[in-house]
Amino acid sequence: MNQEIQDLVQRSKEIAREEKEKKGRLVFGTLCSYVPVEILHAFNILPVRLWGEDTNNERANTLLPAFICPPARNIIAMGLAGHYDFLDGVIHSYTCDSTCGLFNIWCRNLKPAFSFLLSPPYMNTDEAVEYCRAEFMALIAALENFTGKRFSADKLQESIRLYDAARERIGAIYRAKRNGSRVRYLDLYHMNLALQVLPIETVVPFYERYLSNVRMSPRQGERHRIMISGSVVSDQDILGRIEALGGDIVADDTCLGYRLVRERVPAGEDPVSALVRYYLNLPPCSSRADFPGRKDYILKTISYFDVNAVIFMHQKFCEPHLGDHPFLKNVLTEKRIPQIQLELEAEGLSGQMQTRLEGFIEMLGAR
């Protein structure tokens, strides 16, 4: 694992505080990958994804029922404990009901100076593009009012260029891994998370250095090419154990990962409209998709990365992903693609989970 990027991610809150105290930057928390972080960056605001690390979430009991997913409970518990007291604002983009409820609870109890809930459409028609553009412009107007700064299309274009540069390099690392390079998935995990929690100016040079050191090697026939699928997958012990057992995680379908770095913001339009098209063109997550769209993306990803098994890693009580899992399971069964479902509840790599993973990997070997 590349220790440098892991250390940066672990220091992300400290780095955010330094950006605020030493450089005078505003820092906003985001709850979803559909938040247009490029717009925030164009106003010199540092976007930081609120990430629910394993923690004592008993503080959440006073505000959230027990049947809310562990990441949402962890995030509000961290907020109540003061881990995000440096935030000047919070922005969410409408996805699942739990995170939308979490956004409202956060605003009511932690009282950020700025808050905004985007409602991008679920479709990608001409009318949807116009509607989404109006949503983005409403966010821009609110930021102008809050910061006292005028929106600059040139600054937004520069922000898009930086984020596209990061996406291009992470995407290139995925493609190199697909073709046989020795890249650990935990490195990719931390690079994806770094894109969400660190200043973009910090991570782009790192991605360039990492990519320059990637070396191609023949595919290892004994390794099983795995895709993981779920919402928030942050259990690094589980990811590491999959690799230790002989699985090679070459693709993912999660809230951060290949879906977000596969494409670039299209050129030839004004930057706001181009950004709208990028976000509406993102491969669909379970919270924002009809099932045919999910099915099509999953099968294309499996084919592109030559995946031969899928591990579903579902957070307990995650209704969107648990809702489409039976249909995806049937699709994979029809295609004769082995799959297993793990339910995550912030307990990490339990003994039962390890036993199930060992049995699954052994079964792949027997095939």
PDB file of N, CA and C in Angstrom, residues 16-17 19-21 24-29 44-46 48 50 84-91 106 110-116 143 146-147:
ATOM      1  N   ALA A  16      -7.589  20.242   6.454  1.00  0.00           N
ATOM      2  CA  ALA A  16      -8.692  21.174   6.237  1.00  0.00           C
ATOM      3  C   ALA A  16      -8.609  22.344   7.215  1.00  0.00           C
ATOM      4  N   ARG A  17      -8.289  22.047   8.466  1.00  0.00           N
ATOM      5  CA  ARG A  17      -8.144  23.121   9.454  1.00  0.00           C
ATOM      6  C   ARG A  17      -7.009  24.067   9.062  1.00  0.00           C
ATOM      7  N   GLU A  19      -5.913  24.674   6.015  1.00  0.00           N
ATOM      8  CA  GLU A  19      -6.361  25.472   4.877  1.00  0.00           C
ATOM      9  C   GLU A  19      -7.216  26.643   5.348  1.00  0.00           C
ATOM     10  N   LYS A  20      -8.016  26.413   6.347  1.00  0.00           N
ATOM     11  CA  LYS A  20      -8.900  27.456   6.867  1.00  0.00           C
ATOM     12  C   LYS A  20      -8.134  28.500   7.679  1.00  0.00           C
ATOM     13  N   GLU A  21      -7.259  28.022   8.567  1.00  0.00           N
ATOM     14  CA  GLU A  21      -6.576  28.932   9.482  1.00  0.00           C
ATOM     15  C   GLU A  21      -5.433  29.691   8.823  1.00  0.00           C
ATOM     16  N   GLY A  24      -7.099  31.029   4.931  1.00  0.00           N
ATOM     17  CA  GLY A  24      -8.358  31.744   4.952  1.00  0.00           C
ATOM     18  C   GLY A  24      -9.449  31.142   4.080  1.00  0.00           C
ATOM     19  N   ARG A  25      -9.347  29.863   3.763  1.00  0.00           N
ATOM     20  CA  ARG A  25     -10.349  29.220   2.915  1.00  0.00           C
ATOM     21  C   ARG A  25     -11.559  28.797   3.739  1.00  0.00           C
ATOM     22  N   LEU A  26     -12.739  28.954   3.154  1.00  0.00           N
ATOM     23  CA  LEU A  26     -13.925  28.353   3.728  1.00  0.00           C
ATOM     24  C   LEU A  26     -13.874  26.847   3.481  1.00  0.00           C
ATOM     25  N   VAL A  27     -14.455  26.076   4.391  1.00  0.00           N
ATOM     26  CA  VAL A  27     -14.490  24.619   4.261  1.00  0.00           C
ATOM     27  C   VAL A  27     -15.941  24.162   4.379  1.00  0.00           C
ATOM     28  N   PHE A  28     -16.416  23.452   3.369  1.00  0.00           N
ATOM     29  CA  PHE A  28     -17.782  22.939   3.350  1.00  0.00           C
ATOM     30  C   PHE A  28     -17.769  21.416   3.378  1.00  0.00           C
ATOM     31  N   GLY A  29     -18.662  20.838   4.140  1.00  0.00           N
ATOM     32  CA  GLY A  29     -18.844  19.400   4.123  1.00  0.00           C
ATOM     33  C   GLY A  29     -19.825  18.993   3.043  1.00  0.00           C
ATOM     34  N   ASN A  44     -13.106  29.249  -4.171  1.00  0.00           N
ATOM     35  CA  ASN A  44     -12.004  29.020  -3.231  1.00  0.00           C
ATOM     36  C   ASN A  44     -12.501  28.380  -1.939  1.00  0.00           C
ATOM     37  N   ILE A  45     -13.513  27.545  -2.052  1.00  0.00           N
ATOM     38  CA  ILE A  45     -14.029  26.780  -0.920  1.00  0.00           C
ATOM     39  C   ILE A  45     -13.473  25.354  -1.012  1.00  0.00           C
ATOM     40  N   LEU A  46     -13.021  24.822   0.113  1.00  0.00           N
ATOM     41  CA  LEU A  46     -12.511  23.457   0.156  1.00  0.00           C
ATOM     42  C   LEU A  46     -13.663  22.501   0.467  1.00  0.00           C
ATOM     43  N   VAL A  48     -15.099  18.961   1.575  1.00  0.00           N
ATOM     44  CA  VAL A  48     -14.624  17.805   2.334  1.00  0.00           C
ATOM     45  C   VAL A  48     -15.791  16.830   2.492  1.00  0.00           C
ATOM     46  N   LEU A  50     -18.001  14.233   4.058  1.00  0.00           N
ATOM     47  CA  LEU A  50     -18.211  13.714   5.403  1.00  0.00           C
ATOM     48  C   LEU A  50     -18.202  12.193   5.315  1.00  0.00           C
ATOM     49  N   TYR A  84     -16.002  17.717  13.156  1.00  0.00           N
ATOM     50  CA  TYR A  84     -16.173  18.573  11.988  1.00  0.00           C
ATOM     51  C   TYR A  84     -16.524  20.005  12.381  1.00  0.00           C
ATOM     52  N   ASP A  85     -16.006  20.449  13.534  1.00  0.00           N
ATOM     53  CA  ASP A  85     -16.342  21.799  14.001  1.00  0.00           C
ATOM     54  C   ASP A  85     -15.698  22.903  13.162  1.00  0.00           C
ATOM     55  N   PHE A  86     -14.821  22.532  12.228  1.00  0.00           N
ATOM     56  CA  PHE A  86     -14.175  23.524  11.365  1.00  0.00           C
ATOM     57  C   PHE A  86     -15.013  23.859  10.132  1.00  0.00           C
ATOM     58  N   LEU A  87     -16.119  23.163   9.920  1.00  0.00           N
ATOM     59  CA  LEU A  87     -16.914  23.388   8.710  1.00  0.00           C
ATOM     60  C   LEU A  87     -17.653  24.723   8.769  1.00  0.00           C
ATOM     61  N   ASP A  88     -17.648  25.410   7.628  1.00  0.00           N
ATOM     62  CA  ASP A  88     -18.413  26.646   7.489  1.00  0.00           C
ATOM     63  C   ASP A  88     -19.777  26.404   6.852  1.00  0.00           C
ATOM     64  N   GLY A  89     -19.945  25.260   6.232  1.00  0.00           N
ATOM     65  CA  GLY A  89     -21.204  24.972   5.568  1.00  0.00           C
ATOM     66  C   GLY A  89     -21.313  23.501   5.251  1.00  0.00           C
ATOM     67  N   VAL A  90     -22.495  23.099   4.813  1.00  0.00           N
ATOM     68  CA  VAL A  90     -22.727  21.707   4.404  1.00  0.00           C
ATOM     69  C   VAL A  90     -23.665  21.719   3.200  1.00  0.00           C
ATOM     70  N   ILE A  91     -23.354  20.861   2.219  1.00  0.00           N
ATOM     71  CA  ILE A  91     -24.135  20.774   0.981  1.00  0.00           C
ATOM     72  C   ILE A  91     -24.451  19.302   0.716  1.00  0.00           C
ATOM     73  N   TRP A 106     -28.460  17.405  10.630  1.00  0.00           N
ATOM     74  CA  TRP A 106     -27.181  18.116  10.810  1.00  0.00           C
ATOM     75  C   TRP A 106     -27.425  19.623  10.885  1.00  0.00           C
ATOM     76  N   LEU A 110     -26.447  21.154  14.356  1.00  0.00           N
ATOM     77  CA  LEU A 110     -25.085  21.690  14.322  1.00  0.00           C
ATOM     78  C   LEU A 110     -25.027  23.091  13.738  1.00  0.00           C
ATOM     79  N   LYS A 111     -26.115  23.528  13.144  1.00  0.00           N
ATOM     80  CA  LYS A 111     -26.306  24.919  12.719  1.00  0.00           C
ATOM     81  C   LYS A 111     -25.128  25.486  11.909  1.00  0.00           C
ATOM     82  N   PRO A 112     -24.824  24.897  10.755  1.00  0.00           N
ATOM     83  CA  PRO A 112     -23.771  25.462   9.900  1.00  0.00           C
ATOM     84  C   PRO A 112     -24.176  26.838   9.383  1.00  0.00           C
ATOM     85  N   ALA A 113     -23.188  27.678   9.129  1.00  0.00           N
ATOM     86  CA  ALA A 113     -23.474  29.030   8.645  1.00  0.00           C
ATOM     87  C   ALA A 113     -24.109  29.009   7.257  1.00  0.00           C
ATOM     88  N   PHE A 114     -23.787  27.989   6.474  1.00  0.00           N
ATOM     89  CA  PHE A 114     -24.334  27.858   5.117  1.00  0.00           C
ATOM     90  C   PHE A 114     -24.817  26.430   4.932  1.00  0.00           C
ATOM     91  N   SER A 115     -25.968  26.280   4.318  1.00  0.00           N
ATOM     92  CA  SER A 115     -26.461  24.946   3.975  1.00  0.00           C
ATOM     93  C   SER A 115     -27.247  25.038   2.677  1.00  0.00           C
ATOM     94  N   PHE A 116     -27.181  23.969   1.894  1.00  0.00           N
ATOM     95  CA  PHE A 116     -27.873  23.965   0.603  1.00  0.00           C
ATOM     96  C   PHE A 116     -28.144  22.525   0.196  1.00  0.00           C
ATOM     97  N   LEU A 143     -23.991  30.951  -3.115  1.00  0.00           N
ATOM     98  CA  LEU A 143     -22.578  31.102  -2.754  1.00  0.00           C
ATOM     99  C   LEU A 143     -22.121  32.546  -2.938  1.00  0.00           C
ATOM    100  N   PHE A 146     -23.375  34.374   0.063  1.00  0.00           N
ATOM    101  CA  PHE A 146     -22.706  34.007   1.318  1.00  0.00           C
ATOM    102  C   PHE A 146     -21.267  34.509   1.364  1.00  0.00           C
ATOM    103  N   THR A 147     -20.553  34.392   0.255  1.00  0.00           N
ATOM    104  CA  THR A 147     -19.128  34.736   0.249  1.00  0.00           C
ATOM    105  C   THR A 147     -18.857  36.192  -0.095  1.00  0.00           C
TER     106      THR A 147
END
